[in-house]
PDB file of C-alpha atoms in Angstrom:
ATOM      1  CA  MET A  25       0.239   0.086  -0.125  1.00  0.00           C
ATOM      2  CA  ASN A  26       1.339   3.570  -0.877  1.00  0.00           C
ATOM      3  CA  MET A  27       1.527   4.870   2.834  1.00  0.00           C
ATOM      4  CA  GLY A  28       2.192   8.348   0.477  1.00  0.00           C
ATOM      5  CA  ILE A  29      -1.218   7.988  -0.616  1.00  0.00           C
ATOM      6  CA  PHE A  30      -3.112   6.656   2.783  1.00  0.00           C
ATOM      7  CA  SER A  31      -1.757   9.403   4.883  1.00  0.00           C
ATOM      8  CA  GLN A  32      -3.749  12.011   1.892  1.00  0.00           C
ATOM      9  CA  LEU A  33      -6.747  10.224   1.426  1.00  0.00           C
ATOM     10  CA  LEU A  34      -7.271  10.176   5.074  1.00  0.00           C
ATOM     11  CA  SER A  35      -6.090  14.487   5.496  1.00  0.00           C
ATOM     12  CA  ASN A  36      -8.915  14.710   3.264  1.00  0.00           C
ATOM     13  CA  ALA A  37     -11.426  12.587   5.247  1.00  0.00           C
ATOM     14  CA  GLY A  38     -10.440  14.071   8.444  1.00  0.00           C
ATOM     15  CA  LEU A  39     -11.722  17.299   6.345  1.00  0.00           C
ATOM     16  CA  LEU A  40     -14.707  16.240   5.265  1.00  0.00           C
ATOM     17  CA  LEU A  41     -15.731  14.902   8.625  1.00  0.00           C
ATOM     18  CA  SER A  42     -14.830  18.481  10.217  1.00  0.00           C
ATOM     19  CA  VAL A  43     -16.766  20.529   8.227  1.00  0.00           C
ATOM     20  CA  SER A  44     -19.850  17.971   8.543  1.00  0.00           C
ATOM     21  CA  VAL A  45     -20.604  19.742  12.103  1.00  0.00           C
ATOM     22  CA  LEU A  46     -21.962  22.439   9.151  1.00  0.00           C
ATOM     23  CA  ASN A  47     -24.940  20.374   8.684  1.00  0.00           C
ATOM     24  CA  GLN A  48     -25.905  20.804  13.057  1.00  0.00           C
ATOM     25  CA  LEU A  49     -25.153  24.536  12.270  1.00  0.00           C
ATOM     26  CA  GLY A  50     -27.414  24.552   8.754  1.00  0.00           C
ATOM     27  CA  HIS A  51     -30.187  23.144  11.086  1.00  0.00           C
ATOM     28  CA  LEU A  52     -29.280  25.854  14.585  1.00  0.00           C
ATOM     29  CA  ILE A  53     -29.950  28.263  11.773  1.00  0.00           C
ATOM     30  CA  TYR A  54     -33.798  27.590   9.845  1.00  0.00           C
ATOM     31  CA  LYS A  55     -34.950  25.924  13.032  1.00  0.00           C
ATOM     32  CA  LEU A  56     -38.553  26.354  11.649  1.00  0.00           C
ATOM     33  CA  ARG A  57     -38.635  23.299   9.012  1.00  0.00           C
ATOM     34  CA  GLY A  58     -40.644  24.223   6.369  1.00  0.00           C
ATOM     35  CA  ARG A  59     -41.047  23.663   2.594  1.00  0.00           C
ATOM     36  CA  TRP A  60     -37.623  24.602   2.055  1.00  0.00           C
ATOM     37  CA  THR A  61     -35.334  22.801   3.837  1.00  0.00           C
ATOM     38  CA  PRO A  62     -34.768  20.079   1.413  1.00  0.00           C
ATOM     39  CA  TYR A  63     -33.515  22.679  -0.688  1.00  0.00           C
ATOM     40  CA  LEU A  64     -31.637  24.907   1.997  1.00  0.00           C
ATOM     41  CA  ASP A  65     -29.977  20.975   2.733  1.00  0.00           C
ATOM     42  CA  GLY A  66     -28.756  20.427  -1.031  1.00  0.00           C
ATOM     43  CA  PHE A  67     -27.360  23.940  -1.068  1.00  0.00           C
ATOM     44  CA  LEU A  68     -25.539  23.080   2.142  1.00  0.00           C
ATOM     45  CA  LEU A  69     -24.505  19.222   1.386  1.00  0.00           C
ATOM     46  CA  GLY A  70     -23.039  20.669  -2.009  1.00  0.00           C
ATOM     47  CA  ILE A  71     -21.217  23.630   0.098  1.00  0.00           C
ATOM     48  CA  ILE A  72     -19.422  21.381   1.588  1.00  0.00           C
ATOM     49  CA  GLY A  73     -18.883  18.929  -1.465  1.00  0.00           C
ATOM     50  CA  VAL A  74     -16.903  21.330  -3.275  1.00  0.00           C
ATOM     51  CA  THR A  75     -15.175  22.577   0.074  1.00  0.00           C
ATOM     52  CA  VAL A  76     -13.369  19.109   0.016  1.00  0.00           C
ATOM     53  CA  MET A  77     -12.930  18.994  -3.604  1.00  0.00           C
ATOM     54  CA  ILE A  78     -11.134  21.773  -2.657  1.00  0.00           C
ATOM     55  CA  ASN A  79      -7.867  20.277  -1.267  1.00  0.00           C
ATOM     56  CA  PRO A  80      -8.035  16.822  -2.976  1.00  0.00           C
ATOM     57  CA  MET A  81      -5.651  14.042  -3.318  1.00  0.00           C
ATOM     58  CA  VAL A  82      -3.232  14.821  -7.069  1.00  0.00           C
ATOM     59  CA  PHE A  83      -2.936  11.708  -8.050  1.00  0.00           C
ATOM     60  CA  SER A  84      -1.745  13.059 -11.861  1.00  0.00           C
ATOM     61  CA  GLU A  85      -2.118  16.022 -14.000  1.00  0.00           C
ATOM     62  CA  GLY A  86      -6.365  16.508 -13.885  1.00  0.00           C
ATOM     63  CA  LEU A  87      -7.049  12.655 -11.828  1.00  0.00           C
ATOM     64  CA  VAL A  88      -7.636  14.121  -8.585  1.00  0.00           C
ATOM     65  CA  PHE A  89      -8.760  11.884  -5.388  1.00  0.00           C
ATOM     66  CA  ASP A  90     -11.395  13.253  -2.219  1.00  0.00           C
ATOM     67  CA  THR A  91     -13.965  12.020  -0.078  1.00  0.00           C
ATOM     68  CA  ARG A  92     -17.282  13.480  -2.519  1.00  0.00           C
ATOM     69  CA  SER A  93     -17.804  10.311  -2.683  1.00  0.00           C
ATOM     70  CA  ILE A  94     -18.399  10.309   1.440  1.00  0.00           C
ATOM     71  CA  LEU A  95     -19.948  12.879   1.378  1.00  0.00           C
ATOM     72  CA  LEU A  96     -22.739  12.211  -1.229  1.00  0.00           C
ATOM     73  CA  SER A  97     -23.743   9.332  -0.510  1.00  0.00           C
ATOM     74  CA  VAL A  98     -24.153   9.301   3.314  1.00  0.00           C
ATOM     75  CA  GLY A  99     -25.960  12.222   2.546  1.00  0.00           C
ATOM     76  CA  ALA A 100     -28.908  10.581  -0.234  1.00  0.00           C
ATOM     77  CA  LEU A 101     -29.266   7.651   2.312  1.00  0.00           C
ATOM     78  CA  TYR A 102     -30.106  10.693   5.408  1.00  0.00           C
ATOM     79  CA  LEU A 103     -32.044  12.923   3.683  1.00  0.00           C
ATOM     80  CA  GLY A 104     -33.437  12.223   0.565  1.00  0.00           C
ATOM     81  CA  PRO A 105     -33.575  12.715  -2.733  1.00  0.00           C
ATOM     82  CA  ILE A 106     -33.784  17.249  -3.521  1.00  0.00           C
ATOM     83  CA  PRO A 107     -31.075  17.546  -1.298  1.00  0.00           C
ATOM     84  CA  ALA A 108     -28.743  14.907  -3.115  1.00  0.00           C
ATOM     85  CA  ILE A 109     -30.078  15.691  -6.592  1.00  0.00           C
ATOM     86  CA  ILE A 110     -28.632  19.398  -5.413  1.00  0.00           C
ATOM     87  CA  ALA A 111     -25.359  18.650  -3.919  1.00  0.00           C
ATOM     88  CA  ALA A 112     -24.445  16.145  -6.985  1.00  0.00           C
ATOM     89  CA  LEU A 113     -25.636  18.605  -9.371  1.00  0.00           C
ATOM     90  CA  MET A 114     -23.181  21.590  -8.197  1.00  0.00           C
ATOM     91  CA  THR A 115     -20.286  19.078  -7.438  1.00  0.00           C
ATOM     92  CA  ALA A 116     -20.444  17.735 -10.840  1.00  0.00           C
ATOM     93  CA  ALA A 117     -20.309  20.982 -11.673  1.00  0.00           C
ATOM     94  CA  TYR A 118     -17.754  22.255 -10.127  1.00  0.00           C
ATOM     95  CA  ARG A 119     -15.677  18.956 -11.082  1.00  0.00           C
ATOM     96  CA  ILE A 120     -16.014  19.876 -14.433  1.00  0.00           C
ATOM     97  CA  SER A 121     -15.262  23.343 -14.447  1.00  0.00           C
ATOM     98  CA  MET A 122     -11.459  21.376 -13.348  1.00  0.00           C
ATOM     99  CA  GLY A 123     -10.667  19.499 -15.879  1.00  0.00           C
ATOM    100  CA  GLY A 124      -8.259  16.829 -16.823  1.00  0.00           C
ATOM    101  CA  VAL A 125      -8.823  12.949 -17.680  1.00  0.00           C
ATOM    102  CA  GLY A 126     -10.096  12.524 -14.496  1.00  0.00           C
ATOM    103  CA  THR A 127     -13.539  14.963 -15.474  1.00  0.00           C
ATOM    104  CA  LEU A 128     -15.569  11.625 -16.880  1.00  0.00           C
ATOM    105  CA  PRO A 129     -14.739   9.133 -13.926  1.00  0.00           C
ATOM    106  CA  GLY A 130     -15.053  12.370 -11.656  1.00  0.00           C
ATOM    107  CA  VAL A 131     -18.668  12.829 -12.351  1.00  0.00           C
ATOM    108  CA  LEU A 132     -19.322   9.282 -12.878  1.00  0.00           C
ATOM    109  CA  VAL A 133     -18.506   8.685  -9.204  1.00  0.00           C
ATOM    110  CA  ILE A 134     -20.735  11.637  -8.095  1.00  0.00           C
ATOM    111  CA  LEU A 135     -24.167   9.848  -9.843  1.00  0.00           C
ATOM    112  CA  SER A 136     -23.379   6.670  -9.130  1.00  0.00           C
ATOM    113  CA  THR A 137     -22.676   7.025  -5.680  1.00  0.00           C
ATOM    114  CA  THR A 138     -25.288   9.600  -5.212  1.00  0.00           C
ATOM    115  CA  ALA A 139     -27.889   6.892  -7.248  1.00  0.00           C
ATOM    116  CA  PHE A 140     -26.599   3.874  -4.911  1.00  0.00           C
ATOM    117  CA  GLY A 141     -27.419   6.003  -1.130  1.00  0.00           C
ATOM    118  CA  LEU A 142     -30.616   7.012  -2.532  1.00  0.00           C
ATOM    119  CA  TRP A 143     -31.014   2.670  -3.345  1.00  0.00           C
ATOM    120  CA  TRP A 144     -29.824   2.095  -0.017  1.00  0.00           C
ATOM    121  CA  ARG A 145     -32.039   4.189   1.280  1.00  0.00           C
ATOM    122  CA  LEU A 146     -35.020   2.820  -0.509  1.00  0.00           C
ATOM    123  CA  ARG A 147     -33.907  -0.932   1.008  1.00  0.00           C
ATOM    124  CA  TYR A 148     -33.023  -0.110   4.645  1.00  0.00           C
ATOM    125  CA  PRO A 149     -35.163   2.678   5.536  1.00  0.00           C
ATOM    126  CA  VAL A 150     -34.293   4.246   8.943  1.00  0.00           C
ATOM    127  CA  LYS A 151     -37.416   4.717  10.094  1.00  0.00           C
ATOM    128  CA  LYS A 152     -38.523   0.252  10.104  1.00  0.00           C
ATOM    129  CA  ILE A 153     -34.169  -0.135  11.465  1.00  0.00           C
ATOM    130  CA  ARG A 154     -32.066   1.621  13.335  1.00  0.00           C
ATOM    131  CA  ARG A 155     -29.228   1.233  11.106  1.00  0.00           C
ATOM    132  CA  SER A 156     -26.308  -0.699  12.660  1.00  0.00           C
ATOM    133  CA  ALA A 157     -22.235  -0.402  12.282  1.00  0.00           C
ATOM    134  CA  TRP A 158     -21.972  -3.412  10.462  1.00  0.00           C
ATOM    135  CA  ASN A 159     -24.873  -1.979   8.360  1.00  0.00           C
ATOM    136  CA  LEU A 160     -22.816   1.212   7.160  1.00  0.00           C
ATOM    137  CA  TYR A 161     -19.731  -0.306   6.982  1.00  0.00           C
ATOM    138  CA  GLN A 162     -21.227  -2.155   4.238  1.00  0.00           C
ATOM    139  CA  PHE A 163     -23.335   0.440   2.779  1.00  0.00           C
ATOM    140  CA  GLY A 164     -19.166   2.167   2.809  1.00  0.00           C
ATOM    141  CA  PHE A 165     -17.672  -0.165   1.223  1.00  0.00           C
ATOM    142  CA  ALA A 166     -20.401  -1.158  -1.713  1.00  0.00           C
ATOM    143  CA  THR A 167     -20.382   2.896  -2.348  1.00  0.00           C
ATOM    144  CA  HIS A 168     -16.546   2.665  -2.607  1.00  0.00           C
ATOM    145  CA  LEU A 169     -16.253  -0.568  -4.579  1.00  0.00           C
ATOM    146  CA  ILE A 170     -18.292   1.219  -7.106  1.00  0.00           C
ATOM    147  CA  MET A 171     -16.303   4.321  -6.741  1.00  0.00           C
ATOM    148  CA  VAL A 172     -13.742   2.399  -7.934  1.00  0.00           C
ATOM    149  CA  LEU A 173     -15.332   0.770 -10.477  1.00  0.00           C
ATOM    150  CA  CYS A 174     -15.381   4.377 -12.271  1.00  0.00           C
ATOM    151  CA  MET A 175     -12.509   4.228 -12.952  1.00  0.00           C
ATOM    152  CA  PHE A 176     -12.168   2.225 -15.705  1.00  0.00           C
ATOM    153  CA  ALA A 177     -13.653   5.261 -17.501  1.00  0.00           C
ATOM    154  CA  LEU A 178      -9.883   6.148 -17.638  1.00  0.00           C
ATOM    155  CA  PRO A 179      -7.927   5.441 -20.243  1.00  0.00           C
ATOM    156  CA  TRP A 180      -7.034   1.698 -19.529  1.00  0.00           C
ATOM    157  CA  ASP A 181      -3.248   2.597 -18.938  1.00  0.00           C
ATOM    158  CA  LEU A 182      -3.840   5.541 -16.837  1.00  0.00           C
ATOM    159  CA  ALA A 183      -6.993   2.841 -15.388  1.00  0.00           C
ATOM    160  CA  LEU A 184      -4.904  -0.202 -14.067  1.00  0.00           C
ATOM    161  CA  SER A 185      -2.195   2.089 -12.223  1.00  0.00           C
ATOM    162  CA  THR A 186      -5.074   4.216 -10.933  1.00  0.00           C
ATOM    163  CA  LEU A 187      -6.310   1.230  -9.226  1.00  0.00           C
ATOM    164  CA  LYS A 188      -3.275  -0.451  -8.262  1.00  0.00           C
ATOM    165  CA  ASN A 189      -2.210   2.766  -6.475  1.00  0.00           C
ATOM    166  CA  ILE A 190      -5.678   4.090  -4.963  1.00  0.00           C
ATOM    167  CA  THR A 191      -8.381   1.021  -4.313  1.00  0.00           C
ATOM    168  CA  ALA A 192      -6.371  -0.157  -1.145  1.00  0.00           C
ATOM    169  CA  PRO A 193      -6.569   2.551   0.744  1.00  0.00           C
ATOM    170  CA  VAL A 194      -9.597   3.868  -0.687  1.00  0.00           C
ATOM    171  CA  LEU A 195     -11.399   0.026   0.844  1.00  0.00           C
ATOM    172  CA  ALA A 196      -9.328   0.080   3.903  1.00  0.00           C
ATOM    173  CA  LEU A 197     -10.374   3.549   4.652  1.00  0.00           C
ATOM    174  CA  TYR A 198     -13.158   5.503   3.467  1.00  0.00           C
ATOM    175  CA  PRO A 199     -15.437   3.273   4.848  1.00  0.00           C
ATOM    176  CA  PHE A 200     -14.888   3.497   8.239  1.00  0.00           C
ATOM    177  CA  ALA A 201     -15.200   7.442   7.107  1.00  0.00           C
ATOM    178  CA  SER A 202     -18.499   6.480   5.505  1.00  0.00           C
ATOM    179  CA  LEU A 203     -19.433   4.643   8.979  1.00  0.00           C
ATOM    180  CA  LEU A 204     -18.290   7.472  11.807  1.00  0.00           C
ATOM    181  CA  LEU A 205     -20.294  10.606   9.075  1.00  0.00           C
ATOM    182  CA  SER A 206     -23.567   7.898   9.563  1.00  0.00           C
ATOM    183  CA  ALA A 207     -23.307   8.022  13.241  1.00  0.00           C
ATOM    184  CA  LEU A 208     -22.470  11.263  13.039  1.00  0.00           C
ATOM    185  CA  ILE A 209     -25.545  12.310  11.630  1.00  0.00           C
ATOM    186  CA  GLN A 210     -28.106   9.329  12.948  1.00  0.00           C
ATOM    187  CA  THR A 211     -27.011  11.246  16.749  1.00  0.00           C
ATOM    188  CA  GLN A 212     -27.501  14.440  15.845  1.00  0.00           C
ATOM    189  CA  GLU A 213     -30.720  13.472  14.383  1.00  0.00           C
ATOM    190  CA  GLU A 214     -32.160  11.621  16.848  1.00  0.00           C
ATOM    191  CA  ASN A 215     -30.943  14.744  19.345  1.00  0.00           C
ATOM    192  CA  GLN A 216     -32.849  16.486  16.752  1.00  0.00           C
ATOM    193  CA  PHE A 217     -35.961  14.396  17.268  1.00  0.00           C
ATOM    194  CA  HIS A 218     -35.705  14.371  21.287  1.00  0.00           C
ATOM    195  CA  TYR A 219     -35.133  18.019  21.470  1.00  0.00           C
ATOM    196  CA  LYS A 220     -38.418  18.168  19.306  1.00  0.00           C
ATOM    197  CA  GLN A 221     -40.584  15.611  21.683  1.00  0.00           C
ATOM    198  CA  ILE A 222     -39.403  18.042  24.702  1.00  0.00           C
ATOM    199  CA  LEU A 223     -40.409  21.320  23.045  1.00  0.00           C
ATOM    200  CA  GLU A 224     -44.228  19.364  22.363  1.00  0.00           C
ATOM    201  CA  SER A 225     -43.964  18.269  25.692  1.00  0.00           C
ATOM    202  CA  GLU A 226     -43.684  21.217  27.123  1.00  0.00           C
ATOM    203  CA  SER A 227     -46.354  22.802  25.273  1.00  0.00           C
ATOM    204  CA  LEU A 228     -48.735  20.895  26.504  1.00  0.00           C
ATOM    205  CA  TYR A 229     -49.147  22.323  29.712  1.00  0.00           C
TER     206      TYR A 229
END
């Protein structure tokens, strides 16, 4: 395993987890949940996505790696289709503006991991079962197996070189980062649910 690549991916994953606190800030800013909430969630998710893409691991000219796959898949899993689509469009537009040989696989990663998050949301509805750590790890691993497969959209020689260098670090690190981000969002949502229950019970007196 290339430890240099591993450390760079770890650094980007750490950035993702740190900026994810903006999700909680966003809920504090607009406590009154209304019909515009999914659009605000999507915009906020897109801003975080662009933020992590500004600080990527550069594999070669025009070919970069970051943690957008974690953010978009987990965002789709917990926030639903409208926020996921908005964030996917924002990050795809930014990736296209970056250009380079990695544009096509980069956009494919954005679209496929977002779609997979939405599919997993339908398969394992959070209101019916509490998503376990094992369920979330499986989700993260499958998401990033899809990400790795998207690298075949590169020219063949470059695809093989890229897969040789990034497959092990991505599959070793990113599923755990997905698990951590999912746990963070799940905890935030549970806290908001309990807070809402307290407010409703107080309003009865």
